[in-house]
GROMACS .gro file of C-alpha atoms in nm:
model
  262
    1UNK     CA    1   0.725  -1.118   1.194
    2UNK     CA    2   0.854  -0.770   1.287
    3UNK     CA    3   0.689  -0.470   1.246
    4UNK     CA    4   0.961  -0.376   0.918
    5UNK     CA    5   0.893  -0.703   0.805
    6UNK     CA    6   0.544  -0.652   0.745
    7UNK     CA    7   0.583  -0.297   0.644
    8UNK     CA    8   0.842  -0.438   0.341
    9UNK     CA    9   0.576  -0.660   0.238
   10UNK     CA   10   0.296  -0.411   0.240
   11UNK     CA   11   0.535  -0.176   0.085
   12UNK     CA   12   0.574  -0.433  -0.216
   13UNK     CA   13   0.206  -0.416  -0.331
   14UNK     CA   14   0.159  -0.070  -0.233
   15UNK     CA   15   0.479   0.142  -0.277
   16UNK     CA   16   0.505   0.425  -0.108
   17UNK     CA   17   0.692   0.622  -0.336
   18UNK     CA   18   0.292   0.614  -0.524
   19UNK     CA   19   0.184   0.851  -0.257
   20UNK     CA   20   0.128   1.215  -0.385
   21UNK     CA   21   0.358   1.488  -0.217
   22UNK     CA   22   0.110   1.654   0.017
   23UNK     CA   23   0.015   1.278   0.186
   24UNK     CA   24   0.160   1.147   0.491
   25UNK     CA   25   0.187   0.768   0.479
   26UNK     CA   26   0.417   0.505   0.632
   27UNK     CA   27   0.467   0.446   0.971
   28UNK     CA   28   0.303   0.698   1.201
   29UNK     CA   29   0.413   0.490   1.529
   30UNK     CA   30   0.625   0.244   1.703
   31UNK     CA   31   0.925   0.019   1.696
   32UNK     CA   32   1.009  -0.105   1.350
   33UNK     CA   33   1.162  -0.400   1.546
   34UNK     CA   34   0.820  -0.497   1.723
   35UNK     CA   35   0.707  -0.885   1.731
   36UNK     CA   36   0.380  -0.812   1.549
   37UNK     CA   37   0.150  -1.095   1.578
   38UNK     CA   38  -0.251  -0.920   1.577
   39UNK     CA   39  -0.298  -0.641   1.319
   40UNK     CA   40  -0.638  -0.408   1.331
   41UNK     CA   41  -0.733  -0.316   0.975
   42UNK     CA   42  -0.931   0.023   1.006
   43UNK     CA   43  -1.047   0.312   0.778
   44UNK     CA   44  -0.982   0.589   1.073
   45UNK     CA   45  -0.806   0.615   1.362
   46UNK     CA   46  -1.040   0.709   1.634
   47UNK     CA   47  -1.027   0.683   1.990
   48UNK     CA   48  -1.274   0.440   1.995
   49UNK     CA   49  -1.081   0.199   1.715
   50UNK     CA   50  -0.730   0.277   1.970
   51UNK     CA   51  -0.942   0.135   2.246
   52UNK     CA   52  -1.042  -0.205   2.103
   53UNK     CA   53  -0.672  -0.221   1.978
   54UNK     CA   54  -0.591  -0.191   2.287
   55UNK     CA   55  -0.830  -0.449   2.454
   56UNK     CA   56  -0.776  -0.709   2.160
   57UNK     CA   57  -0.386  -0.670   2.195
   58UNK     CA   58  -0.334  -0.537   1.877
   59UNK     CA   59   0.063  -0.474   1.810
   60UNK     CA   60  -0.016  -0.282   1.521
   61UNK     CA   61  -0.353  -0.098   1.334
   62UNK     CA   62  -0.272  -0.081   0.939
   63UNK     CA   63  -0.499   0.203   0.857
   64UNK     CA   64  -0.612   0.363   0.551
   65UNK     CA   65  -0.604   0.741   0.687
   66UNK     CA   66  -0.286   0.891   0.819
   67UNK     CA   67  -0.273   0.997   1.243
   68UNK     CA   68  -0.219   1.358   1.078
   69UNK     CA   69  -0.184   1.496   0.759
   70UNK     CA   70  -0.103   1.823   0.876
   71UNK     CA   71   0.207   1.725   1.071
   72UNK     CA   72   0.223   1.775   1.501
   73UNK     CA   73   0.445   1.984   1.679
   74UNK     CA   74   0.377   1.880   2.049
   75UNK     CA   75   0.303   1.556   2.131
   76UNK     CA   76   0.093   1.619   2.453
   77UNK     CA   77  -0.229   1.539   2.613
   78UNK     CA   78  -0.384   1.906   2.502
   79UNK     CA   79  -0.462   1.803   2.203
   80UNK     CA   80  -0.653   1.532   2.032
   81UNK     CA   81  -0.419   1.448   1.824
   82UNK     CA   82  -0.152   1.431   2.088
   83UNK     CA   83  -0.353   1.210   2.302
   84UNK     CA   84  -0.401   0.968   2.043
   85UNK     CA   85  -0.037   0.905   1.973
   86UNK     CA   86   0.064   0.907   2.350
   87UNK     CA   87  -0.217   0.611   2.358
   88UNK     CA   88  -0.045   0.454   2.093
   89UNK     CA   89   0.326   0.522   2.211
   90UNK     CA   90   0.207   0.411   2.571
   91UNK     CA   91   0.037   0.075   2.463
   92UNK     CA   92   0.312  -0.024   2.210
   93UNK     CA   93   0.107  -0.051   1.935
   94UNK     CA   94   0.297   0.059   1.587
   95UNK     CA   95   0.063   0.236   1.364
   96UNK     CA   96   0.103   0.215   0.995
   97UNK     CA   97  -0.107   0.415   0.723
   98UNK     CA   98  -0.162   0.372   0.366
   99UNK     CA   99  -0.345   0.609   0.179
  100UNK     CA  100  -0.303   0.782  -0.154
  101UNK     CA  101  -0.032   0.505  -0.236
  102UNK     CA  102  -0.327   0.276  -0.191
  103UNK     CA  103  -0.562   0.507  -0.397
  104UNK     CA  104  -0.361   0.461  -0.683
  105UNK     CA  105  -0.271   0.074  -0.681
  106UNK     CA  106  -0.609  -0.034  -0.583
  107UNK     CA  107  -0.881   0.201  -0.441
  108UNK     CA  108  -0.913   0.383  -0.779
  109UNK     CA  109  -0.908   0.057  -1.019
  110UNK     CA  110  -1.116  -0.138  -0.789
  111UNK     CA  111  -1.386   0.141  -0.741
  112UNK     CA  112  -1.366   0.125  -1.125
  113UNK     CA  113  -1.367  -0.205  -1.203
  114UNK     CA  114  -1.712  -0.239  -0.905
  115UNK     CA  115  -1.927   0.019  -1.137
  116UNK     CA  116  -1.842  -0.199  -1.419
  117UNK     CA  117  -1.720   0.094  -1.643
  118UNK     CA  118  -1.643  -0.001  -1.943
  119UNK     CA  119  -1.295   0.099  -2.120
  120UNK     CA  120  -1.207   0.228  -1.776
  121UNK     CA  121  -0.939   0.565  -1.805
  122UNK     CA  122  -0.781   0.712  -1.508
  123UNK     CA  123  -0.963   1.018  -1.384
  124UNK     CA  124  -0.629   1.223  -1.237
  125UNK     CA  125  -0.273   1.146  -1.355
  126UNK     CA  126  -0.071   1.151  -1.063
  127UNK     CA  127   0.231   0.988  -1.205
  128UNK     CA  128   0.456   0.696  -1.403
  129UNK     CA  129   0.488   0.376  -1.321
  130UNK     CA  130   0.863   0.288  -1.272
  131UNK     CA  131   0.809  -0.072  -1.345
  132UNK     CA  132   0.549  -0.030  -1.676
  133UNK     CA  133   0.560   0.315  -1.774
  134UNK     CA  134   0.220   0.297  -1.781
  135UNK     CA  135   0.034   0.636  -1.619
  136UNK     CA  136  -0.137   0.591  -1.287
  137UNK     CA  137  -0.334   0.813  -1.060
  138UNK     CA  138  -0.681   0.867  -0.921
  139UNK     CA  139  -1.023   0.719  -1.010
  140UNK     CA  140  -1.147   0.604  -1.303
  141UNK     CA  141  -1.395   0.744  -1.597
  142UNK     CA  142  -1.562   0.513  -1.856
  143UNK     CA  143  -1.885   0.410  -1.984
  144UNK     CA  144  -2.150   0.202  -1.790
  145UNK     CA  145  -2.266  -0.111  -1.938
  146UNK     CA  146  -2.589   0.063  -2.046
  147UNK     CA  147  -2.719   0.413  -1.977
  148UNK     CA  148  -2.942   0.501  -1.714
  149UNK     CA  149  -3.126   0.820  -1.529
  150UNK     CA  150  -2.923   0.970  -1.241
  151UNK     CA  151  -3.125   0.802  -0.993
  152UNK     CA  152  -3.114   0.471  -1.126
  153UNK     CA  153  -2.711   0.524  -1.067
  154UNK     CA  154  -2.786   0.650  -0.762
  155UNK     CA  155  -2.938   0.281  -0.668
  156UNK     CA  156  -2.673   0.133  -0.810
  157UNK     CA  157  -2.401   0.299  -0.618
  158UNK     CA  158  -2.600   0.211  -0.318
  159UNK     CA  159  -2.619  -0.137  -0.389
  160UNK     CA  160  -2.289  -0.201  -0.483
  161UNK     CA  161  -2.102  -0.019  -0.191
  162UNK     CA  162  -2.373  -0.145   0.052
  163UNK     CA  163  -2.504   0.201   0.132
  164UNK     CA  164  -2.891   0.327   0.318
  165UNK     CA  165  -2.836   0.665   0.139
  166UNK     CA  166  -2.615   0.878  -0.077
  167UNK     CA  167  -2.716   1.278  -0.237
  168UNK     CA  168  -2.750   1.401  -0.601
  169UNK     CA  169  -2.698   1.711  -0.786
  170UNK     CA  170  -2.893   1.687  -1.090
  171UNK     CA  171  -3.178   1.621  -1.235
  172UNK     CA  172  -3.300   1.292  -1.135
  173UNK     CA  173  -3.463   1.158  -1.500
  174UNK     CA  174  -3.127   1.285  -1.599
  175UNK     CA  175  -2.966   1.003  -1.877
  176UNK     CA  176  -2.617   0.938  -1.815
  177UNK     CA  177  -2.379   0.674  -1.882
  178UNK     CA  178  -1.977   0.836  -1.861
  179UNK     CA  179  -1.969   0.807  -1.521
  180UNK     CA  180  -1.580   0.913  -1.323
  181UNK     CA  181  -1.573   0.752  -0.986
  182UNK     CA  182  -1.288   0.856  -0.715
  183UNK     CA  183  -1.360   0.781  -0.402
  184UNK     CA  184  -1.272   0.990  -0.106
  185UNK     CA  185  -1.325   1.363  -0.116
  186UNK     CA  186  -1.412   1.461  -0.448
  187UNK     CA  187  -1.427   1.846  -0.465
  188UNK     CA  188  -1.062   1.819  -0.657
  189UNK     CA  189  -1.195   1.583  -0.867
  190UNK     CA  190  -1.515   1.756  -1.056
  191UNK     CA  191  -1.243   1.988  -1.295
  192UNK     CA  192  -1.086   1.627  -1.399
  193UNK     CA  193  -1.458   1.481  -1.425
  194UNK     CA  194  -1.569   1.783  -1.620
  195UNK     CA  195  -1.265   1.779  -1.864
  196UNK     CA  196  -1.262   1.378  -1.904
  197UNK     CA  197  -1.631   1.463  -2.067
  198UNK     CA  198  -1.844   1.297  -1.755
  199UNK     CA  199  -2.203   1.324  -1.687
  200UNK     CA  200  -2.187   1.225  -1.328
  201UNK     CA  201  -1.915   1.173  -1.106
  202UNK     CA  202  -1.910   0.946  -0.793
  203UNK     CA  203  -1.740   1.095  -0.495
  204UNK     CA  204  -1.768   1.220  -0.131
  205UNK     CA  205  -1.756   1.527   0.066
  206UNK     CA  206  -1.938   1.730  -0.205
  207UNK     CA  207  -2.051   2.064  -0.047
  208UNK     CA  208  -2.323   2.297  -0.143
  209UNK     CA  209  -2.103   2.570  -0.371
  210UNK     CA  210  -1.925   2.267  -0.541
  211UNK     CA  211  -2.254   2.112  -0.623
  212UNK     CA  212  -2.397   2.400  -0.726
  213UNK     CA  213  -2.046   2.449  -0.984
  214UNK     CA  214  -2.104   2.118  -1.120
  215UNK     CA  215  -2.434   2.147  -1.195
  216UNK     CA  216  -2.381   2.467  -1.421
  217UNK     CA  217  -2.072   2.310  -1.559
  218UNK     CA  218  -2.272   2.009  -1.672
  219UNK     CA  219  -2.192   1.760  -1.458
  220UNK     CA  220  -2.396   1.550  -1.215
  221UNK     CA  221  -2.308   1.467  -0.911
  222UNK     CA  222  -2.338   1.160  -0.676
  223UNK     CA  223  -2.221   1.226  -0.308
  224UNK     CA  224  -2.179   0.852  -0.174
  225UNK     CA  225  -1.976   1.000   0.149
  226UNK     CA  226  -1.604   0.982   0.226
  227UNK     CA  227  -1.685   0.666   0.392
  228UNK     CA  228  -1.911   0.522   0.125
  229UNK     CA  229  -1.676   0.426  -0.142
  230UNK     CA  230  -1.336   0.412   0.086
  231UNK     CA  231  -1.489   0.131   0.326
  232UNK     CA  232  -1.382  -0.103   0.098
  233UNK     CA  233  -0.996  -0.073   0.217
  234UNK     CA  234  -1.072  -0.278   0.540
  235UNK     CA  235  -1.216  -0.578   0.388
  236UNK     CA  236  -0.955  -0.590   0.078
  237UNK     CA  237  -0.672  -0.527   0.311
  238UNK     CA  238  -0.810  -0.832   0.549
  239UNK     CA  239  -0.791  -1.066   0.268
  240UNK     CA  240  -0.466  -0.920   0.165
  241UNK     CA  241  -0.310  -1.001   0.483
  242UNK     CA  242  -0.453  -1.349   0.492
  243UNK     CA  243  -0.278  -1.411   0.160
  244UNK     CA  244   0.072  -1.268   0.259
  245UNK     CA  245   0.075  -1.256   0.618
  246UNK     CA  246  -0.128  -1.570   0.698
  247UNK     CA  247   0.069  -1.615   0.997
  248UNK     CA  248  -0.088  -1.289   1.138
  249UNK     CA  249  -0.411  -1.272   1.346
  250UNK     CA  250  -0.595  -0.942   1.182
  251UNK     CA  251  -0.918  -0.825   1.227
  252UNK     CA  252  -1.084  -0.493   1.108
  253UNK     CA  253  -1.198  -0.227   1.329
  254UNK     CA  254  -1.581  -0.285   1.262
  255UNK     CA  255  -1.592   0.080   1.156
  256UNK     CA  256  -1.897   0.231   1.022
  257UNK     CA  257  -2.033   0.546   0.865
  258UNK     CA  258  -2.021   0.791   1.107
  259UNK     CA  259  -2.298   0.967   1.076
  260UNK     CA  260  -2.670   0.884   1.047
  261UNK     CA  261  -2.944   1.082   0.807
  262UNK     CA  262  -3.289   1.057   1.021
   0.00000   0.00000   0.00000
């Protein structure tokens, strides 16, 4: 199977057309006419995922994060960024990304659909679905199956996404059950949370200020981590490519949080 091949197939599931305007997904490197035959399913594209790529014999890593969003004007070895795709260009590996395309087909209905939320609504509008007409976009808001104090969704979060910590503004006794989950970065997402009438809302790369907003806004907040929630790309994507690419050998990247709380 060629590298366009699989891209078509991918591209049937997850259109790219899905992805908002400021995203950068499709492929980031190599020859659409490549023999792929071992695909490396990762969340990030780090120097230390390129490596095992490389020793595996990867032909291609389908990741969930873009090379750059950003965009590069020198392709060199004085920058990080550079150096990663002259490692990819040298090795031959194609490198193909899916990201806010796969937010909206499956990140943001799966995330929901994990939490249980009940009568499930899409958090962010992003667009129309050509096929349904049905409205699509990012996360989901709905009710939880029965209410519970902040921290008791806290546990739950960490259970269900397999997590050894997450943070919380609020008040912990706090009773809430409309709960908006997006996962990813989340700062964008607290003005849809707030106006879809939330008490909490799930997300990652909460900072202080943005916390602080929340809080005086109404609105809880539990910070599960960019990787927290999004993690779940690699092992949905493996079993996606076992279904429709069975002739493939894919593994993921073994990619874990990348930062410890001591």
């Amino acid at each position: 199977m060629t590298a366009k091949e699989l891209i078509a197939k991918l591209e049937e599931t997850y259109p790219i057309h899905k992805a908002v305007e400021w995203d950068n997904p499709g492929l980031q490197t190599g020859r659409s006419n490549k023999e792929i035959k071992k695909v490396l399913v990762t969340l990030d594209i780090t120097d230390e995922v390129i490596g095992k790529a490389k020793s595996w014999g990867a032909d291609m890593i389908l990741s969930h994060h873009p090379l750059t969003m950003t965009g590069i004007k020198k392709v060199s070895t004085d920058t990080l960024t550079g150096r990663r795709f002259l490692q990819l260009i040298q090795s031959d590996i194609c490198c193909y990304s899916m990201h806010t395309n796969y937010d909206v087909v499956e990140m943001a209905p799966v995330s929901g659909d994990m939490m249980k939320l009940q009568k499930p609504e899409i958090l962010e509008i992003t667009g129309v679905d050509q096929r349904t007409a049905e409205y699509e976009g990012f996360g989901r808001v709905g009710a939880l199956v029965r209410p519970v104090t902040l921290l008791e969704c806290a546990g739950i979060v960490k259970q269900i996404f397999h997590l050894e910590h997450v943070q919380i503004f609020g008040d912990p006794e706090q009773i809430v059950q409309r709960v908006a989950i997006s996962p990813g970065s989340g700062k964008s997402m607290i003005e849809p949370a707030i106006r879809a009438k939330a008490q909490v809302l799930i997300s990652g790369d909460i900072g202080h200020h943005e916390g602080l907003d929340a809080m005086d806004q109404g609105l809880a907040v539990i910070d599960a981590g960019h990787y927290g929630l999004e993690h779940i790309f690699m092992e949905r994507m493996e079993q996606w490519m076992h279904i429709h690419a069975a002739e493939l050998e894919v593994c993921t990247s073994g990619q874990k949080n990348p930062f410890e709380i001591l």
